[in-house]
Amino acid sequence: MEVVGRFAPTPSGRMHLGNVFAALVAWLSVRSRNGEMVLRMEDLDTQRTSGEYAEVLRQDLAWLGLDYDRETPPQSQRSGVYDVYFEKLREMGLLYPCYCTRSQLHGVNAPHLSDGTYVYPGTCRDLTQAQRDAFGRKPAWRVKVPEKLWELEDKVQGHYGLDLATDCGDMVVRRADGVYVYQLAVTVDDGEAGVTEVVRGMDLLSSAPRQMYLQELFGFPHPEYGHVPMLLAPDGRRLSKRDKDLDLGELRKRVTPEQLIGTLAYAGGLIDQKCAVSARELAKEFTWDRLKGDSIYLDAAQLG
Ligand code: GLU
């Protein structure tokens, strides 16, 4: 079966090195097997994202030499499609309205997973209609999760699993303001685009079991997963869009795409010596087993 991979950037700023590294590995995995690459803008948060950033992202991917075969519509235009899947969950009897406030949710439990997620204790699961009406405000919507271990063999992180009932609790799929959440949108979009391989940053590893559950409910096959290590500043901080000196706006002024890709490939274990190299060259030699699983430390001085 042909591999179908994807870039799923959030157009809320310039790509930083961590985004570039994840995009590079996603692209190498697909292109080394003559697969298909899909681009999708994840702009559910319309306050933080913009069409201008989306355009700059496309230009940055082109500058890096990371091409794609098709772009699917951005998430901000797909709420009508998400409605259909939301209704499926309702028909399955799995949806219920949740009126808990943020402070209530955070008050009951300490963060559970290392990603800071709280386990939802099911407070609103069995409310009566009268109790629901008494809140007098719009609810968020949760999907009930079963007691079941969702396991995967990640291409980088190895064996991983979560029991959603004990590790996460019933999941919000739609916020009180009507906006669908990432987990639902990404599952529908990847499923409808026929994505067979999801490659992204390690910070999203705990999302994979959540998405596997929704894939099963919606009838999509599970893709393969590769969660690549995070890029850290020398002091151990995770690089983010706030690190302006390491975003592509700054980097494009002082390094070539080949220098940047060579530095990342060397830091990630894909090549033995640091040298300038194009993504296309790297694709000839790419194998998943060379990629390091540990965090990658990098500072601006290592570039160029
Ligand atoms: N949109 C997410 C990001 O930019 C990636 C989501 C995903 O790859 O599933 O971090």
CSV table of C-alpha atoms and ligand atoms in Angstrom, one decimal:
chain,number,residue,atom,x,y,z
A,1,MET,CA,0.0,0.0,0.0
A,2,GLU,CA,1.3,3.5,-0.8
A,3,VAL,CA,2.3,5.5,2.2
A,4,VAL,CA,0.4,8.8,2.6
A,5,GLY,CA,2.0,11.2,5.0
A,6,ARG,CA,1.1,14.7,6.0
A,7,PHE,CA,2.3,18.1,7.2
A,8,ALA,CA,-0.2,19.6,9.6
A,9,PRO,CA,1.2,22.9,10.7
A,10,THR,CA,-0.6,25.5,12.8
A,11,PRO,CA,-0.3,28.8,11.0
A,12,SER,CA,0.2,30.9,14.1
A,13,GLY,CA,3.8,32.1,13.4
A,14,ARG,CA,6.9,31.1,11.6
A,15,MET,CA,8.1,27.5,11.8
A,16,HIS,CA,10.8,27.0,14.4
A,17,LEU,CA,13.5,24.4,14.3
A,18,GLY,CA,11.4,21.8,16.0
A,19,ASN,CA,8.6,22.1,13.4
A,20,VAL,CA,11.2,22.0,10.7
A,21,PHE,CA,12.7,18.8,12.1
A,22,ALA,CA,9.3,17.0,12.4
A,23,ALA,CA,8.4,18.2,8.8
A,24,LEU,CA,11.7,17.0,7.5
A,25,VAL,CA,11.3,13.5,9.0
A,26,ALA,CA,7.7,13.2,7.8
A,27,TRP,CA,8.8,14.2,4.3
A,28,LEU,CA,11.8,11.9,4.3
A,29,SER,CA,9.8,8.9,5.4
A,30,VAL,CA,7.2,9.5,2.6
A,31,ARG,CA,9.6,10.4,-0.2
A,32,SER,CA,12.1,7.6,0.5
A,33,ARG,CA,9.2,5.3,-0.3
A,34,ASN,CA,7.7,7.3,-3.2
A,35,GLY,CA,4.6,8.0,-1.2
A,36,GLU,CA,2.2,10.9,-1.2
A,37,MET,CA,2.5,14.0,0.9
A,38,VAL,CA,-0.5,16.0,2.0
A,39,LEU,CA,-0.5,19.6,3.5
A,40,ARG,CA,-3.2,20.7,5.9
A,41,MET,CA,-3.4,24.0,7.8
A,42,GLU,CA,-4.6,23.4,11.4
A,43,ASP,CA,-6.3,26.8,12.0
A,44,LEU,CA,-9.1,25.8,14.4
A,45,ASP,CA,-8.0,28.6,16.6
A,46,THR,CA,-8.9,31.5,14.4
A,47,GLN,CA,-7.7,34.1,16.9
A,48,ARG,CA,-4.1,32.9,16.7
A,49,THR,CA,-3.9,31.8,13.1
A,50,SER,CA,-4.0,33.6,9.8
A,51,GLY,CA,-4.0,33.2,6.1
A,52,GLU,CA,-0.8,35.2,5.9
A,53,TYR,CA,1.0,32.8,8.2
A,54,ALA,CA,-0.3,29.9,6.1
A,55,GLU,CA,1.1,31.5,3.0
A,56,VAL,CA,4.5,32.1,4.7
A,57,LEU,CA,4.5,28.4,5.8
A,58,ARG,CA,4.0,27.2,2.3
A,59,GLN,CA,6.9,29.4,1.2
A,60,ASP,CA,9.1,28.1,4.0
A,61,LEU,CA,8.3,24.5,3.0
A,62,ALA,CA,9.3,25.4,-0.6
A,63,TRP,CA,12.5,27.0,0.6
A,64,LEU,CA,13.3,23.9,2.6
A,65,GLY,CA,12.7,21.7,-0.5
A,66,LEU,CA,9.9,19.9,1.3
A,67,ASP,CA,7.2,19.6,-1.4
A,68,TYR,CA,3.7,18.1,-1.2
A,69,ASP,CA,1.3,16.6,-3.6
A,70,ARG,CA,-1.9,18.2,-2.5
A,71,GLU,CA,-3.3,20.6,0.1
A,72,THR,CA,-6.6,19.7,1.8
A,73,PRO,CA,-8.9,22.5,3.0
A,74,PRO,CA,-7.9,24.2,6.3
A,75,GLN,CA,-9.7,23.1,9.4
A,76,SER,CA,-11.4,26.5,9.8
A,77,GLN,CA,-13.5,25.7,6.7
A,78,ARG,CA,-14.5,22.2,7.7
A,79,SER,CA,-16.9,22.6,10.7
A,80,GLY,CA,-19.8,21.3,8.4
A,81,VAL,CA,-17.8,18.1,7.9
A,82,TYR,CA,-17.0,17.8,11.6
A,83,ASP,CA,-20.7,18.3,12.3
A,84,VAL,CA,-21.4,15.0,10.5
A,85,TYR,CA,-18.9,13.0,12.6
A,86,PHE,CA,-20.2,14.8,15.8
A,87,GLU,CA,-23.7,13.6,15.0
A,88,LYS,CA,-22.4,10.0,14.5
A,89,LEU,CA,-21.1,10.1,18.0
A,90,ARG,CA,-24.5,11.4,19.2
A,91,GLU,CA,-26.2,8.6,17.4
A,92,MET,CA,-23.9,6.1,19.0
A,93,GLY,CA,-25.1,7.4,22.4
A,94,LEU,CA,-21.6,8.4,23.3
A,95,LEU,CA,-21.9,12.2,23.6
A,96,TYR,CA,-23.0,14.2,26.6
A,97,PRO,CA,-22.9,17.9,27.5
A,98,CYS,CA,-20.4,19.0,30.1
A,99,TYR,CA,-20.9,22.2,32.1
A,100,CYS,CA,-17.7,22.1,34.2
A,101,THR,CA,-15.7,25.3,34.3
A,102,ARG,CA,-11.9,25.3,33.8
A,103,SER,CA,-11.3,26.1,37.5
A,104,GLN,CA,-13.6,23.2,38.5
A,105,LEU,CA,-11.7,20.8,36.3
A,106,HIS,CA,-8.3,21.9,37.5
A,107,GLY,CA,-9.4,21.9,41.1
A,108,VAL,CA,-10.3,18.3,41.4
A,109,ASN,CA,-7.2,16.7,40.1
A,110,ALA,CA,-3.5,17.2,39.8
A,111,PRO,CA,-2.2,16.9,36.2
A,112,HIS,CA,-1.9,13.2,35.4
A,113,LEU,CA,0.0,12.7,32.2
A,114,SER,CA,3.4,14.4,31.7
A,115,ASP,CA,1.7,16.6,29.0
A,116,GLY,CA,-0.3,18.2,31.8
A,117,THR,CA,-3.6,16.7,31.0
A,118,TYR,CA,-6.2,16.3,33.8
A,119,VAL,CA,-8.2,13.1,34.2
A,120,TYR,CA,-11.9,14.0,33.9
A,121,PRO,CA,-13.8,12.4,36.7
A,122,GLY,CA,-17.1,12.1,34.8
A,123,THR,CA,-18.8,14.9,36.8
A,124,CYS,CA,-21.5,15.6,34.1
A,125,ARG,CA,-21.9,12.1,32.7
A,126,ASP,CA,-25.2,11.3,34.4
A,127,LEU,CA,-26.9,14.7,34.9
A,128,THR,CA,-30.6,14.7,34.5
A,129,GLN,CA,-32.2,17.0,31.9
A,130,ALA,CA,-33.4,19.2,34.7
A,131,GLN,CA,-29.9,19.6,36.1
A,132,ARG,CA,-28.6,20.4,32.6
A,133,ASP,CA,-31.2,23.0,32.0
A,134,ALA,CA,-30.5,24.6,35.3
A,135,PHE,CA,-27.0,25.7,34.2
A,136,GLY,CA,-28.5,28.0,31.7
A,137,ARG,CA,-25.4,28.1,29.5
A,138,LYS,CA,-23.9,26.4,26.5
A,139,PRO,CA,-22.0,23.2,27.4
A,140,ALA,CA,-18.9,21.6,26.0
A,141,TRP,CA,-19.5,18.1,24.6
A,142,ARG,CA,-17.6,15.0,25.7
A,143,VAL,CA,-17.4,11.6,24.3
A,144,LYS,CA,-17.5,8.6,26.7
A,145,VAL,CA,-14.3,6.5,26.6
A,146,PRO,CA,-14.3,2.8,27.3
A,147,GLU,CA,-11.9,1.0,29.7
A,148,LYS,CA,-9.5,-0.3,27.2
A,149,LEU,CA,-5.8,0.0,26.6
A,150,TRP,CA,-4.9,1.7,23.3
A,151,GLU,CA,-1.5,0.5,22.2
A,152,LEU,CA,0.8,1.4,19.4
A,153,GLU,CA,4.3,0.7,18.1
A,154,ASP,CA,5.8,4.1,17.6
A,155,LYS,CA,8.5,4.2,15.0
A,156,VAL,CA,10.7,6.3,17.3
A,157,GLN,CA,9.4,5.9,20.8
A,158,GLY,CA,8.6,2.2,20.6
A,159,HIS,CA,5.8,0.6,22.5
A,160,TYR,CA,3.3,3.1,24.0
A,161,GLY,CA,-0.2,2.8,25.4
A,162,LEU,CA,-2.9,4.6,27.3
A,163,ASP,CA,-6.1,3.4,29.0
A,164,LEU,CA,-8.3,6.5,28.2
A,165,ALA,CA,-10.7,5.8,31.0
A,166,THR,CA,-8.0,6.0,33.7
A,167,ASP,CA,-5.4,8.1,32.0
A,168,CYS,CA,-7.6,10.7,30.4
A,169,GLY,CA,-11.3,10.4,31.1
A,170,ASP,CA,-14.2,11.3,28.8
A,171,MET,CA,-12.8,13.6,26.1
A,172,VAL,CA,-14.0,17.0,25.0
A,173,VAL,CA,-14.7,16.9,21.3
A,174,ARG,CA,-16.5,20.3,21.0
A,175,ARG,CA,-16.0,23.4,23.1
A,176,ALA,CA,-18.8,25.4,24.6
A,177,ASP,CA,-18.3,28.1,21.9
A,178,GLY,CA,-19.0,25.5,19.2
A,179,VAL,CA,-15.4,25.1,18.0
A,180,TYR,CA,-14.4,21.5,17.5
A,181,VAL,CA,-11.2,20.4,19.3
A,182,TYR,CA,-8.0,19.2,17.7
A,183,GLN,CA,-8.5,15.5,18.5
A,184,LEU,CA,-11.7,15.3,16.5
A,185,ALA,CA,-10.6,17.5,13.6
A,186,VAL,CA,-7.3,15.7,13.2
A,187,THR,CA,-8.9,12.3,13.2
A,188,VAL,CA,-11.5,13.3,10.6
A,189,ASP,CA,-9.0,15.1,8.4
A,190,ASP,CA,-6.3,12.4,8.5
A,191,GLY,CA,-9.0,9.7,8.0
A,192,GLU,CA,-10.6,11.4,5.0
A,193,ALA,CA,-7.3,12.2,3.4
A,194,GLY,CA,-6.3,8.5,3.6
A,195,VAL,CA,-3.2,9.3,5.7
A,196,THR,CA,-1.4,6.1,6.6
A,197,GLU,CA,1.5,7.6,8.5
A,198,VAL,CA,1.5,10.4,11.1
A,199,VAL,CA,4.9,11.9,11.9
A,200,ARG,CA,5.0,14.8,14.4
A,201,GLY,CA,6.6,16.0,17.6
A,202,MET,CA,7.0,13.8,20.7
A,203,ASP,CA,4.7,16.3,22.6
A,204,LEU,CA,1.7,14.8,20.7
A,205,LEU,CA,2.4,11.1,21.6
A,206,SER,CA,-0.3,11.0,24.2
A,207,SER,CA,-2.8,12.2,21.6
A,208,ALA,CA,-2.3,9.1,19.5
A,209,PRO,CA,-4.4,6.8,21.7
A,210,ARG,CA,-7.2,9.4,21.8
A,211,GLN,CA,-7.1,9.6,18.0
A,212,MET,CA,-7.0,5.8,17.7
A,213,TYR,CA,-10.2,5.6,19.7
A,214,LEU,CA,-12.0,8.2,17.5
A,215,GLN,CA,-10.6,6.4,14.4
A,216,GLU,CA,-12.3,3.2,15.5
A,217,LEU,CA,-15.6,5.0,16.2
A,218,PHE,CA,-15.5,6.7,12.8
A,219,GLY,CA,-14.4,3.6,10.9
A,220,PHE,CA,-11.0,4.8,9.8
A,221,PRO,CA,-8.0,2.5,9.8
A,222,HIS,CA,-5.2,3.3,12.3
A,223,PRO,CA,-2.2,5.0,10.7
A,224,GLU,CA,1.3,4.3,11.7
A,225,TYR,CA,2.9,6.7,14.1
A,226,GLY,CA,6.4,8.3,14.5
A,227,HIS,CA,6.8,10.9,17.2
A,228,VAL,CA,10.1,12.6,16.8
A,229,PRO,CA,12.2,14.0,19.6
A,230,MET,CA,11.8,17.6,20.7
A,231,LEU,CA,14.4,20.2,20.1
A,232,LEU,CA,15.7,21.8,23.2
A,233,ALA,CA,17.8,24.9,23.9
A,234,PRO,CA,21.1,24.2,25.7
A,235,ASP,CA,19.4,25.0,29.0
A,236,GLY,CA,16.8,22.3,28.4
A,237,ARG,CA,14.0,24.5,27.4
A,238,ARG,CA,11.8,23.4,24.6
A,239,LEU,CA,12.1,25.5,21.5
A,240,SER,CA,9.0,27.4,20.7
A,241,LYS,CA,7.7,30.0,18.4
A,242,ARG,CA,8.9,32.5,21.0
A,243,ASP,CA,12.5,31.7,20.2
A,244,LYS,CA,12.7,34.2,17.4
A,245,ASP,CA,16.4,33.6,16.7
A,246,LEU,CA,15.6,30.0,15.8
A,247,ASP,CA,12.5,30.6,13.7
A,248,LEU,CA,12.7,30.5,9.9
A,249,GLY,CA,12.2,34.3,9.6
A,250,GLU,CA,15.6,34.8,11.2
A,251,LEU,CA,17.3,31.6,10.0
A,252,ARG,CA,16.5,32.2,6.4
A,253,LYS,CA,18.6,35.4,6.5
A,254,ARG,CA,21.8,33.6,7.6
A,255,VAL,CA,21.8,30.0,6.5
A,256,THR,CA,21.0,28.0,3.3
A,257,PRO,CA,18.3,25.3,3.4
A,258,GLU,CA,21.0,22.7,2.9
A,259,GLN,CA,23.0,24.0,6.0
A,260,LEU,CA,19.8,24.0,8.1
A,261,ILE,CA,18.8,20.5,7.0
A,262,GLY,CA,22.3,19.1,7.4
A,263,THR,CA,22.5,20.5,11.0
A,264,LEU,CA,19.1,18.9,11.9
A,265,ALA,CA,19.9,15.6,10.2
A,266,TYR,CA,23.2,15.4,12.0
A,267,ALA,CA,21.7,16.3,15.4
A,268,GLY,CA,19.0,13.7,14.9
A,269,GLY,CA,21.4,10.9,13.9
A,270,LEU,CA,20.4,10.7,10.3
A,271,ILE,CA,24.0,11.5,9.0
A,272,ASP,CA,27.3,10.7,10.5
A,273,GLN,CA,29.0,14.0,9.7
A,274,LYS,CA,27.7,17.5,9.8
A,275,CYS,CA,27.5,18.8,6.3
A,276,ALA,CA,25.2,20.8,4.1
A,277,VAL,CA,22.7,18.5,2.4
A,278,SER,CA,19.4,18.8,0.6
A,279,ALA,CA,16.3,17.0,1.7
A,280,ARG,CA,16.2,15.2,-1.6
A,281,GLU,CA,19.7,13.8,-1.1
A,282,LEU,CA,18.8,12.7,2.4
A,283,ALA,CA,15.7,10.8,1.2
A,284,LYS,CA,18.0,8.4,-0.7
A,285,GLU,CA,19.4,7.1,2.5
A,286,PHE,CA,16.6,7.6,5.0
A,287,THR,CA,15.8,4.8,7.5
A,288,TRP,CA,13.8,5.2,10.7
A,289,ASP,CA,16.3,3.2,12.8
A,290,ARG,CA,18.9,5.9,12.5
A,291,LEU,CA,16.7,8.5,14.1
A,292,LYS,CA,17.6,9.2,17.8
A,293,GLY,CA,14.7,8.9,20.3
A,294,ASP,CA,16.1,11.4,22.8
A,295,SER,CA,15.7,15.1,23.0
A,296,ILE,CA,18.0,17.0,20.7
A,297,TYR,CA,19.9,20.0,22.1
A,298,LEU,CA,20.6,22.8,19.7
A,299,ASP,CA,21.5,26.4,19.9
A,300,ALA,CA,21.7,29.2,17.3
A,301,ALA,CA,25.6,29.0,17.2
A,302,GLN,CA,25.4,25.5,15.7
A,303,LEU,CA,23.7,26.8,12.7
A,304,GLY,CA,25.5,28.1,9.7
B,1,GLU,N1,-1.0,21.3,14.3
B,1,GLU,C1,0.0,20.6,15.2
B,1,GLU,C2,1.2,21.5,15.3
B,1,GLU,O1,1.4,22.4,14.5
B,1,GLU,C3,0.4,19.3,14.7
B,1,GLU,C4,-0.7,18.3,14.8
B,1,GLU,C5,-0.4,16.9,14.3
B,1,GLU,O2,0.6,16.7,13.6
B,1,GLU,O3,-1.3,16.0,14.6
B,1,GLU,O4,1.9,21.3,16.3
